[in-house]
């Protein structure tokens, strides 16, 4: 929990609030300062083809907050608060910039690996987002295929027409779109009819159980077929072992991500991991040792 004592005590205006509210205010104050001090960093988790080659087709950027006192803070601990306080657009702006900058660096090192960024519900309400992304790609001299965006089904819960229009605009720009955590939201099937997306990322709740639980296995197998019938690419999340990878291969799953393939790591470690691997058809030279 984030309720630990703040370095400078609770803010004056928080007097009388309960611990939870005080902790929230403290966090917001620290997050605002952290944004100013550029404390947000990205870790990257590779996404590979489900075959013997296991070629890298991209990496997903996952935000962390390098807090001066608390250490590395994970997104589940601060994004909800950021979202509820309208700080999310600032977080997203930083994340998109860091992701594009890193993608540029990898391109320059002969590793043109696309970077996927997670968007939140409020991001899709921001009508300037497509413009902002277009500007970023221009600034870093990147093709739109260098960036992918992941959204959960929940972005469509409020103002679905608006969100769909935004997604359509982004996809028209040539940016690849994915539905994240597929299967855990609501109305999955009805939205599949209209969502302009390229990839379905099947939630790890199903993937991690597909060896031991026949129902989960049936869901994984049939979702692979569903995605393919819709012309979408299917990505299995949360692949933790070789047997699951092999089972996914039998099911015809396209891509996989998970601790069993690679955990999320900082840019330096990810760069080392990427060297010597085949990136979507491009063979990257192994660093001389
Ligand atoms: P997600 O986008 O579904 O990302 C996958 C999460 O599962 C990551 O957690 C990743 O570290 C974890 N994971 C990956 N493989 C495995 C595995 O094999 N086993 C297990 N147990 N876990 C695995 P993380 O980094 O803590 O991120 C959590 C969530 O926070 C993300 O879920 C995403 O929804 C959100 N998030 C992360 N970064 C951002 C961001 O920059 N912006 C926004 N809006 N949301 C973000
Ligand atoms: Mg994601
Ligand atoms: Mg996910
Ligand atoms: Mg998730």
PDB file of N, CA and C and ligand atoms in Angstrom, residues 45 60-62 116-119 149-152 178-181 201 237 257, ligand 2:
ATOM      1  N   UNK A  45       8.562  -5.306 -22.155  1.00  0.00           N
ATOM      2  CA  UNK A  45       8.400  -6.767 -22.205  1.00  0.00           C
ATOM      3  C   UNK A  45       8.193  -7.208 -23.656  1.00  0.00           C
ATOM      4  N   UNK A  60       6.309  -4.314 -25.251  1.00  0.00           N
ATOM      5  CA  UNK A  60       5.286  -3.488 -24.600  1.00  0.00           C
ATOM      6  C   UNK A  60       5.956  -2.622 -23.543  1.00  0.00           C
ATOM      7  N   UNK A  61       5.650  -1.325 -23.576  1.00  0.00           N
ATOM      8  CA  UNK A  61       6.182  -0.396 -22.584  1.00  0.00           C
ATOM      9  C   UNK A  61       5.286  -0.426 -21.350  1.00  0.00           C
ATOM     10  N   UNK A  62       5.887  -0.641 -20.185  1.00  0.00           N
ATOM     11  CA  UNK A  62       5.132  -0.691 -18.931  1.00  0.00           C
ATOM     12  C   UNK A  62       5.725   0.350 -17.985  1.00  0.00           C
ATOM     13  N   UNK A 116       4.743  -0.922 -27.908  1.00  0.00           N
ATOM     14  CA  UNK A 116       3.315  -0.792 -27.605  1.00  0.00           C
ATOM     15  C   UNK A 116       3.137   0.012 -26.327  1.00  0.00           C
ATOM     16  N   UNK A 117       2.194   0.947 -26.356  1.00  0.00           N
ATOM     17  CA  UNK A 117       1.890   1.777 -25.188  1.00  0.00           C
ATOM     18  C   UNK A 117       0.454   1.507 -24.752  1.00  0.00           C
ATOM     19  N   UNK A 118       0.251   1.386 -23.451  1.00  0.00           N
ATOM     20  CA  UNK A 118      -1.104   1.190 -22.910  1.00  0.00           C
ATOM     21  C   UNK A 118      -1.804   2.537 -22.758  1.00  0.00           C
ATOM     22  N   UNK A 119      -3.035   2.604 -23.228  1.00  0.00           N
ATOM     23  CA  UNK A 119      -3.814   3.828 -23.045  1.00  0.00           C
ATOM     24  C   UNK A 119      -4.883   3.591 -21.988  1.00  0.00           C
ATOM     25  N   UNK A 149      -0.794   0.700 -29.872  1.00  0.00           N
ATOM     26  CA  UNK A 149      -1.547   1.181 -28.718  1.00  0.00           C
ATOM     27  C   UNK A 149      -2.436   0.066 -28.208  1.00  0.00           C
ATOM     28  N   UNK A 150      -2.468  -0.082 -26.873  1.00  0.00           N
ATOM     29  CA  UNK A 150      -3.308  -1.116 -26.256  1.00  0.00           C
ATOM     30  C   UNK A 150      -4.411  -0.455 -25.441  1.00  0.00           C
ATOM     31  N   UNK A 151      -5.612  -0.906 -25.657  1.00  0.00           N
ATOM     32  CA  UNK A 151      -6.738  -0.397 -24.862  1.00  0.00           C
ATOM     33  C   UNK A 151      -7.517  -1.584 -24.302  1.00  0.00           C
ATOM     34  N   UNK A 152      -8.074  -1.425 -23.126  1.00  0.00           N
ATOM     35  CA  UNK A 152      -8.921  -2.493 -22.595  1.00  0.00           C
ATOM     36  C   UNK A 152     -10.358  -2.221 -23.043  1.00  0.00           C
ATOM     37  N   UNK A 178      -4.477  -2.738 -30.281  1.00  0.00           N
ATOM     38  CA  UNK A 178      -4.756  -4.023 -29.646  1.00  0.00           C
ATOM     39  C   UNK A 178      -5.792  -3.861 -28.540  1.00  0.00           C
ATOM     40  N   UNK A 179      -6.644  -4.882 -28.373  1.00  0.00           N
ATOM     41  CA  UNK A 179      -7.504  -4.944 -27.198  1.00  0.00           C
ATOM     42  C   UNK A 179      -6.735  -5.718 -26.139  1.00  0.00           C
ATOM     43  N   UNK A 180      -6.528  -5.100 -24.989  1.00  0.00           N
ATOM     44  CA  UNK A 180      -5.744  -5.686 -23.902  1.00  0.00           C
ATOM     45  C   UNK A 180      -6.666  -6.438 -22.939  1.00  0.00           C
ATOM     46  N   UNK A 181      -6.112  -7.413 -22.239  1.00  0.00           N
ATOM     47  CA  UNK A 181      -6.851  -8.154 -21.198  1.00  0.00           C
ATOM     48  C   UNK A 181      -8.164  -8.707 -21.737  1.00  0.00           C
ATOM     49  N   UNK A 201      -5.428  -9.349 -27.277  1.00  0.00           N
ATOM     50  CA  UNK A 201      -4.519  -9.901 -26.280  1.00  0.00           C
ATOM     51  C   UNK A 201      -5.339 -10.617 -25.222  1.00  0.00           C
ATOM     52  N   UNK A 237      -1.284 -13.537 -23.289  1.00  0.00           N
ATOM     53  CA  UNK A 237      -0.577 -12.851 -22.207  1.00  0.00           C
ATOM     54  C   UNK A 237      -0.272 -13.843 -21.087  1.00  0.00           C
ATOM     55  N   UNK A 257       3.443 -13.443 -24.881  1.00  0.00           N
ATOM     56  CA  UNK A 257       4.178 -12.579 -23.966  1.00  0.00           C
ATOM     57  C   UNK A 257       4.101 -13.247 -22.605  1.00  0.00           C
TER      58      UNK A 257
HETATM   59 MG1  LIG B   2      -0.970  -3.997 -22.048  1.00  0.00          MG
END
